[in-house]
């Protein structure tokens, strides 16, 4: 083959290898673009409505114009009107969510390590129990838990109604299995060789865990913490049952009980404003940690 | 998932059955026993600090009221416990204390429809008539605070329904506010053709307690009743069915707007204030809101109130309001008794009216000239309450109201005819009130 | 297989009394595991196990509710009624008018739950998988879309219920967009669709995320090879994508199904109680609890629990959902399958494996 022919062949090859930008390609691209727009609209539209509703005049709560006229921020200070106790409710939510997250992390890390790394006879049963916990309807657990914590049973003579313990401990019933399961998935993803290498270098299993595994698992632990925090923050039934006095409402319970001056009022503007206030920090957190959260939510589902 | 071994499974099953049997063996008493809330044997001289529990103080009136009492009674302080603004939650909270035999709420603000349930379960202290006189109080309110012929609470505040009407439009047509359903329909026929997009009448027809109030008014105003004086259900009478038929026909003919079937107090008030309906049945709270001149109400200054119309004459409103009662397990019942008497006295009733727009329970106040000047609707409200009828008194009121709502809503949605609906309701009520 | 006797490959048979060689990686981990797991198990026993037992006990009792005709007082206490709380559905049905005709209230809520679960899960799976397919091909703005997808998940359910309640108001924006006057918040089939729409909105993105993660594990060469072989887009989807995404998708669908069966917040906050078209078993049990009928409340919640267990069982056994996903348990299951087949073929009893290799012993 002469140099000229191979040169031509190269040019031909180059022309053939150029990606075909024909109508199929542009159709595909437009389709994807439309699809993405649809997804964004789908997810954001109702939230947009919530924001818009919170920016209306307090008396125009059920108005349906797409942009408020006039724009009014009056609903936001109204959220913190002492009559609703929303500030206190936010504090309660933070305390309950944080404590539950910390407790579940503490227990969960230990249990997840055992489940992910150790081999023992009852592992299957333990895993089944933990996952089975997420199968109980909340109402089944709620009534006996309520009776337990209000001294209705003689073998448990405590009355923890309207206390933080009564909000935290029942939350463990769904928080702990969730935490353990997510952490187990994360720990499984870490290669066994790391620990083995550490132990070859002379660490005990405990040291290997603390010095090698835990730092590497930190992102996973962090993600699980966020997921558990949000799950407890959004929980409604337990908070509703155990926090009946206004000073023990959590944020979601407080929103569900917003009232105006006459008891019959449904102050839509204030409710939507409170909803935005409760959601925006979560969304900001989600924006910042989206990669981690997605990794966490999917780690449990993808082996 | 690992296959659990059969023996393990069997053991687990045996263990759980055993646990159930053990807990069943340690059951609470299975022999019925009466309750000890009788009037006798109660120490009415015990005095000391007490608590008062009610729903959220939305009007902000109780802080001042309690301060007045606490300043005058330094050794018998009353502490306010604010519960949820929702009636269901308040009831649940009070029931929890009652079942736990706890005197945590010494004095409670009990909705009028809960009195029978609370009294029958022994959670309210019976009030002997000699110590707790009821002269001067509205008869219907006192009746709503009694059970089985005994008084279990003092009336605290009352409530009745009003008919709000567009006085500007009626005056233009030369009409007076209607007193019967036919007059109301005639007024609508005359006025509505001149108004675009306006409907005739609305109440509250969503499936909740407000529906029971509205249908009770329709039934009572047509001459029927849910339960007779001796506690027997009589809802399948021709008069009762006529009342329900009026509501159902109202939806069919368009007298009542179709979407009113999803309206509670707020939605119907909004419709009236936006000029979408000519006549509105609602509670007195609408008066002040509809009179606001900040632009939220298109009908400020253009409406009036009258008692609700009935089939052949003025209608019968539903009795609302609260009673103030003493917990059977409370300490310091002497203080509690004095406190509730103080709340029901004229001075405090005036405060509640002026500061909280709560209708008083003393008959004389409705005729008071000054108060009437201050509250344009007061005398109408007094008339309404005087003729008002309480909702069915039943120990299982929750089930009774549920059954009434089921039957009424089914009829309104066209799933059943009024006759069938109330025949079914009669059977259910007979079952519940056995 | 030799039972219990230790056999080393070298052929020496150590006496029974000699200690077996300890394998650091797998022996003696039982005690350590016990320590690590016991706090979690204790908590779960306390907040889940005991309430379940108490619920079981509660479901066979019934509180007195009939007042004495002479005094008007209700006697205190409760009586043991055996399984009456369960069988009364058939003996004394509480007939209500729901979407399924005039039937007993528990059966009505049971059918509602089934209806909601099937429809919601079907719709959200389709939408979720579509979202995942679109996002997998996306070129720009992936981060923004990913954040947008998490918005429905971040909004508390009760806030979402209030928000949708405002949107579905008879004079609300949904009716404005559709140009109709649909009564979403009454008690009819539109209320059911309002609940379905609100629920799928919140959960389809979640399935989308899980499917996307599954999609991203499929190597692109597989698609290239298929394209070379002449497969079109649909064939590629059905023959490559779906089977490889199936494990993740089945687990996601299982958990969504179990969650939807327990639905409470959304119909409660949006439609309200007492509406038989949307009443779920959770709502019914909650209402019974408020009416002080703890026996029936516990009984109905246990019925729901049994239903959930049944559905989970179907998913795990018949559809092969690999919920636990632990390598060791998977290996044990495989080994037990092999052992069973072997035992059947050789027609002899066999001791099924409980664990895989331990102690360096060679077990066949």
Tab-separated table of C-alpha atoms in Angstrom, chain A residues 49-281:
chain	number	residue	atom	x	y	z
A	49	UNK	CA	-47.062	26.358	44.510
A	50	UNK	CA	-46.274	26.078	48.188
A	51	UNK	CA	-43.806	28.962	47.977
A	52	UNK	CA	-46.175	31.109	45.957
A	53	UNK	CA	-49.028	30.456	48.379
A	54	UNK	CA	-46.857	31.559	51.254
A	55	UNK	CA	-46.172	34.869	49.524
A	56	UNK	CA	-49.785	35.912	49.300
A	57	UNK	CA	-51.672	38.205	51.627
A	58	UNK	CA	-52.805	36.319	54.726
A	59	UNK	CA	-56.432	36.811	53.788
A	60	UNK	CA	-55.993	35.540	50.244
A	61	UNK	CA	-54.786	32.093	51.152
A	62	UNK	CA	-56.959	30.214	48.679
A	63	UNK	CA	-56.291	32.466	45.734
A	64	UNK	CA	-55.150	30.683	42.593
A	65	UNK	CA	-53.203	33.264	40.612
A	66	UNK	CA	-49.862	31.907	39.433
A	67	UNK	CA	-47.922	34.789	40.880
A	68	UNK	CA	-49.180	36.552	43.998
A	69	UNK	CA	-50.526	40.014	43.510
A	70	UNK	CA	-49.445	41.718	45.716
A	71	UNK	CA	-46.410	39.833	46.937
A	72	UNK	CA	-46.469	39.816	50.689
A	73	UNK	CA	-44.095	38.388	53.237
A	74	UNK	CA	-46.567	38.792	56.083
A	75	UNK	CA	-47.043	35.085	56.476
A	76	UNK	CA	-43.492	34.472	57.574
A	77	UNK	CA	-43.516	36.529	60.772
A	78	UNK	CA	-46.997	35.140	61.413
A	79	UNK	CA	-45.487	31.673	61.517
A	80	UNK	CA	-43.536	32.697	64.592
A	81	UNK	CA	-46.521	34.238	66.332
A	82	UNK	CA	-46.278	32.977	69.908
A	83	UNK	CA	-49.723	31.488	69.616
A	84	UNK	CA	-48.344	28.764	67.381
A	85	UNK	CA	-45.186	28.072	69.293
A	86	UNK	CA	-43.371	27.290	66.063
A	87	UNK	CA	-39.978	28.428	67.259
A	88	UNK	CA	-40.158	26.020	70.161
A	89	UNK	CA	-41.413	23.300	67.831
A	90	UNK	CA	-38.374	23.752	65.593
A	91	UNK	CA	-36.095	23.453	68.601
A	92	UNK	CA	-37.913	20.309	69.693
A	93	UNK	CA	-37.550	18.817	66.236
A	94	UNK	CA	-33.832	19.517	66.201
A	95	UNK	CA	-33.345	17.997	69.657
A	96	UNK	CA	-35.369	14.883	68.914
A	97	UNK	CA	-33.898	14.307	65.458
A	98	UNK	CA	-30.334	14.896	66.591
A	99	UNK	CA	-30.589	12.681	69.654
A	100	UNK	CA	-32.238	9.875	67.764
A	101	UNK	CA	-29.646	10.117	65.010
A	102	UNK	CA	-26.768	10.025	67.488
A	103	UNK	CA	-28.181	7.060	69.395
A	104	UNK	CA	-28.935	5.111	66.241
A	105	UNK	CA	-25.499	5.859	64.851
A	106	UNK	CA	-23.837	4.671	68.017
A	107	UNK	CA	-25.728	1.397	68.142
A	108	UNK	CA	-25.874	1.117	64.398
A	109	UNK	CA	-22.161	1.333	63.698
A	110	UNK	CA	-21.471	-1.492	66.111
A	111	UNK	CA	-24.235	-3.664	64.766
A	112	UNK	CA	-23.448	-2.881	61.135
A	113	UNK	CA	-19.824	-3.850	61.559
A	114	UNK	CA	-20.861	-7.175	63.007
A	115	UNK	CA	-23.353	-7.778	60.240
A	116	UNK	CA	-21.047	-6.723	57.445
A	117	UNK	CA	-17.823	-8.279	58.557
A	118	UNK	CA	-18.291	-10.972	61.113
A	119	UNK	CA	-19.571	-14.441	60.542
A	120	UNK	CA	-21.887	-15.942	63.054
A	121	UNK	CA	-24.746	-18.300	63.079
A	122	UNK	CA	-27.753	-16.092	63.470
A	123	UNK	CA	-26.780	-13.451	60.965
A	124	UNK	CA	-29.613	-14.263	58.615
A	125	UNK	CA	-32.179	-14.114	61.374
A	126	UNK	CA	-30.837	-10.851	62.747
A	127	UNK	CA	-30.916	-9.281	59.310
A	128	UNK	CA	-34.423	-10.590	58.793
A	129	UNK	CA	-35.566	-9.120	62.098
A	130	UNK	CA	-34.051	-5.759	61.311
A	131	UNK	CA	-35.713	-5.589	57.956
A	132	UNK	CA	-38.912	-6.998	59.394
A	133	UNK	CA	-39.062	-4.035	61.762
A	134	UNK	CA	-39.784	-1.829	58.822
A	135	UNK	CA	-42.827	-3.938	58.048
A	136	UNK	CA	-44.852	-3.085	61.117
A	137	UNK	CA	-47.640	-0.609	60.626
A	138	UNK	CA	-46.953	2.326	62.902
A	139	UNK	CA	-50.324	2.010	64.535
A	140	UNK	CA	-49.574	-1.493	65.837
A	141	UNK	CA	-46.639	-0.243	67.835
A	142	UNK	CA	-48.104	3.103	68.741
A	143	UNK	CA	-50.837	2.157	71.179
A	144	UNK	CA	-48.836	-0.251	73.320
A	145	UNK	CA	-45.858	2.135	73.276
A	146	UNK	CA	-48.153	4.909	74.385
A	147	UNK	CA	-49.513	2.823	77.206
A	148	UNK	CA	-46.003	1.750	78.197
A	149	UNK	CA	-44.794	5.312	78.458
A	150	UNK	CA	-47.772	6.646	80.338
A	151	UNK	CA	-47.734	4.140	83.134
A	152	UNK	CA	-50.745	2.128	82.042
A	153	UNK	CA	-48.850	-1.085	82.719
A	154	UNK	CA	-47.970	-1.896	86.320
A	155	UNK	CA	-44.621	-3.363	85.300
A	156	UNK	CA	-43.533	-0.016	83.895
A	157	UNK	CA	-44.629	2.656	86.325
A	158	UNK	CA	-43.252	5.672	84.531
A	159	UNK	CA	-45.106	8.577	83.014
A	160	UNK	CA	-43.089	10.142	80.282
A	161	UNK	CA	-45.893	11.899	78.522
A	162	UNK	CA	-44.722	15.100	76.848
A	163	UNK	CA	-41.032	14.504	77.494
A	164	UNK	CA	-38.148	14.208	75.113
A	165	UNK	CA	-37.541	10.575	76.030
A	166	UNK	CA	-41.053	9.722	74.932
A	167	UNK	CA	-40.351	11.230	71.528
A	168	UNK	CA	-36.887	9.763	71.067
A	169	UNK	CA	-37.284	6.173	72.192
A	170	UNK	CA	-40.272	5.243	70.016
A	171	UNK	CA	-38.517	6.926	67.089
A	172	UNK	CA	-35.805	4.339	67.513
A	173	UNK	CA	-38.296	1.713	66.391
A	174	UNK	CA	-37.972	2.895	62.804
A	175	UNK	CA	-34.747	4.858	63.019
A	176	UNK	CA	-32.539	2.061	64.288
A	177	UNK	CA	-33.416	-0.543	61.637
A	178	UNK	CA	-33.054	2.109	58.932
A	179	UNK	CA	-29.663	3.175	60.253
A	180	UNK	CA	-28.357	-0.359	60.709
A	181	UNK	CA	-29.423	-1.390	57.247
A	182	UNK	CA	-27.852	1.601	55.510
A	183	UNK	CA	-24.622	1.309	57.474
A	184	UNK	CA	-24.405	-2.411	56.781
A	185	UNK	CA	-24.681	-1.705	53.089
A	186	UNK	CA	-21.900	0.874	53.342
A	187	UNK	CA	-19.589	-1.313	55.356
A	188	UNK	CA	-20.067	-4.131	52.901
A	189	UNK	CA	-18.820	-1.915	50.132
A	190	UNK	CA	-15.462	-1.528	51.823
A	191	UNK	CA	-13.008	-4.202	50.736
A	192	UNK	CA	-12.160	-6.849	53.293
A	193	UNK	CA	-8.543	-6.629	52.289
A	194	UNK	CA	-8.146	-3.342	54.110
A	195	UNK	CA	-8.759	-4.857	57.479
A	196	UNK	CA	-6.775	-7.911	56.645
A	197	UNK	CA	-3.850	-5.765	55.601
A	198	UNK	CA	-4.134	-3.803	58.827
A	199	UNK	CA	-4.225	-6.979	60.848
A	200	UNK	CA	-1.268	-8.363	58.981
A	201	UNK	CA	0.531	-5.201	59.986
A	202	UNK	CA	-0.218	-6.037	63.593
A	203	UNK	CA	-3.525	-4.356	64.496
A	204	UNK	CA	-6.143	-6.139	66.492
A	205	UNK	CA	-9.539	-6.273	64.805
A	206	UNK	CA	-10.709	-3.438	67.047
A	207	UNK	CA	-7.809	-1.221	66.121
A	208	UNK	CA	-8.232	-2.096	62.490
A	209	UNK	CA	-11.822	-0.987	62.748
A	210	UNK	CA	-11.070	2.288	64.472
A	211	UNK	CA	-8.045	3.323	62.494
A	212	UNK	CA	-8.727	1.980	59.039
A	213	UNK	CA	-12.403	1.260	58.497
A	214	UNK	CA	-14.080	4.072	60.361
A	215	UNK	CA	-12.271	6.916	58.621
A	216	UNK	CA	-13.024	5.342	55.254
A	217	UNK	CA	-16.616	4.731	56.191
A	218	UNK	CA	-17.039	8.301	57.383
A	219	UNK	CA	-18.875	9.425	54.234
A	220	UNK	CA	-21.256	6.505	54.537
A	221	UNK	CA	-21.823	7.188	58.200
A	222	UNK	CA	-22.421	10.830	57.435
A	223	UNK	CA	-24.937	9.980	54.743
A	224	UNK	CA	-26.750	7.568	57.004
A	225	UNK	CA	-26.884	10.290	59.617
A	226	UNK	CA	-28.529	12.658	57.155
A	227	UNK	CA	-31.035	10.062	56.021
A	228	UNK	CA	-31.935	9.121	59.581
A	229	UNK	CA	-32.172	12.770	60.610
A	230	UNK	CA	-34.588	13.540	57.806
A	231	UNK	CA	-36.656	10.424	58.506
A	232	UNK	CA	-37.074	11.378	62.164
A	233	UNK	CA	-37.664	15.045	61.304
A	234	UNK	CA	-40.543	14.095	59.008
A	235	UNK	CA	-42.128	11.561	61.326
A	236	UNK	CA	-45.665	12.452	62.255
A	237	UNK	CA	-47.627	9.727	64.039
A	238	UNK	CA	-45.284	9.205	66.970
A	239	UNK	CA	-44.704	12.915	67.487
A	240	UNK	CA	-48.449	13.516	67.364
A	241	UNK	CA	-49.182	10.874	69.977
A	242	UNK	CA	-46.461	11.625	72.491
A	243	UNK	CA	-46.297	15.388	72.226
A	244	UNK	CA	-49.759	16.653	73.043
A	245	UNK	CA	-48.889	19.887	74.762
A	246	UNK	CA	-47.825	22.761	72.617
A	247	UNK	CA	-44.403	23.098	74.180
A	248	UNK	CA	-43.599	19.537	73.096
A	249	UNK	CA	-44.759	19.708	69.505
A	250	UNK	CA	-42.253	18.926	66.825
A	251	UNK	CA	-42.181	21.068	63.697
A	252	UNK	CA	-44.424	18.820	61.578
A	253	UNK	CA	-46.984	18.424	64.373
A	254	UNK	CA	-47.026	22.177	64.915
A	255	UNK	CA	-47.704	22.786	61.229
A	256	UNK	CA	-50.587	20.343	61.255
A	257	UNK	CA	-52.113	22.297	64.137
A	258	UNK	CA	-51.759	25.831	62.878
A	259	UNK	CA	-54.813	27.832	63.564
A	260	UNK	CA	-55.901	31.408	63.147
A	261	UNK	CA	-57.618	33.615	65.662
A	262	UNK	CA	-60.981	31.899	65.701
A	263	UNK	CA	-60.263	28.207	65.798
A	264	UNK	CA	-62.132	27.658	62.546
A	265	UNK	CA	-59.579	29.523	60.476
A	266	UNK	CA	-57.277	27.547	58.291
A	267	UNK	CA	-54.479	30.032	57.758
A	268	UNK	CA	-53.268	28.604	54.462
A	269	UNK	CA	-50.698	31.332	53.986
A	270	UNK	CA	-49.096	30.666	57.353
A	271	UNK	CA	-49.244	26.903	56.901
A	272	UNK	CA	-47.525	27.124	53.534
A	273	UNK	CA	-44.955	29.548	54.937
A	274	UNK	CA	-44.204	27.156	57.764
A	275	UNK	CA	-43.964	24.314	55.276
A	276	UNK	CA	-41.429	26.280	53.274
A	277	UNK	CA	-39.461	27.121	56.413
A	278	UNK	CA	-39.326	23.487	57.404
A	279	UNK	CA	-38.428	22.259	53.944
A	280	UNK	CA	-35.893	24.833	52.794
A	281	UNK	CA	-33.132	23.847	55.236
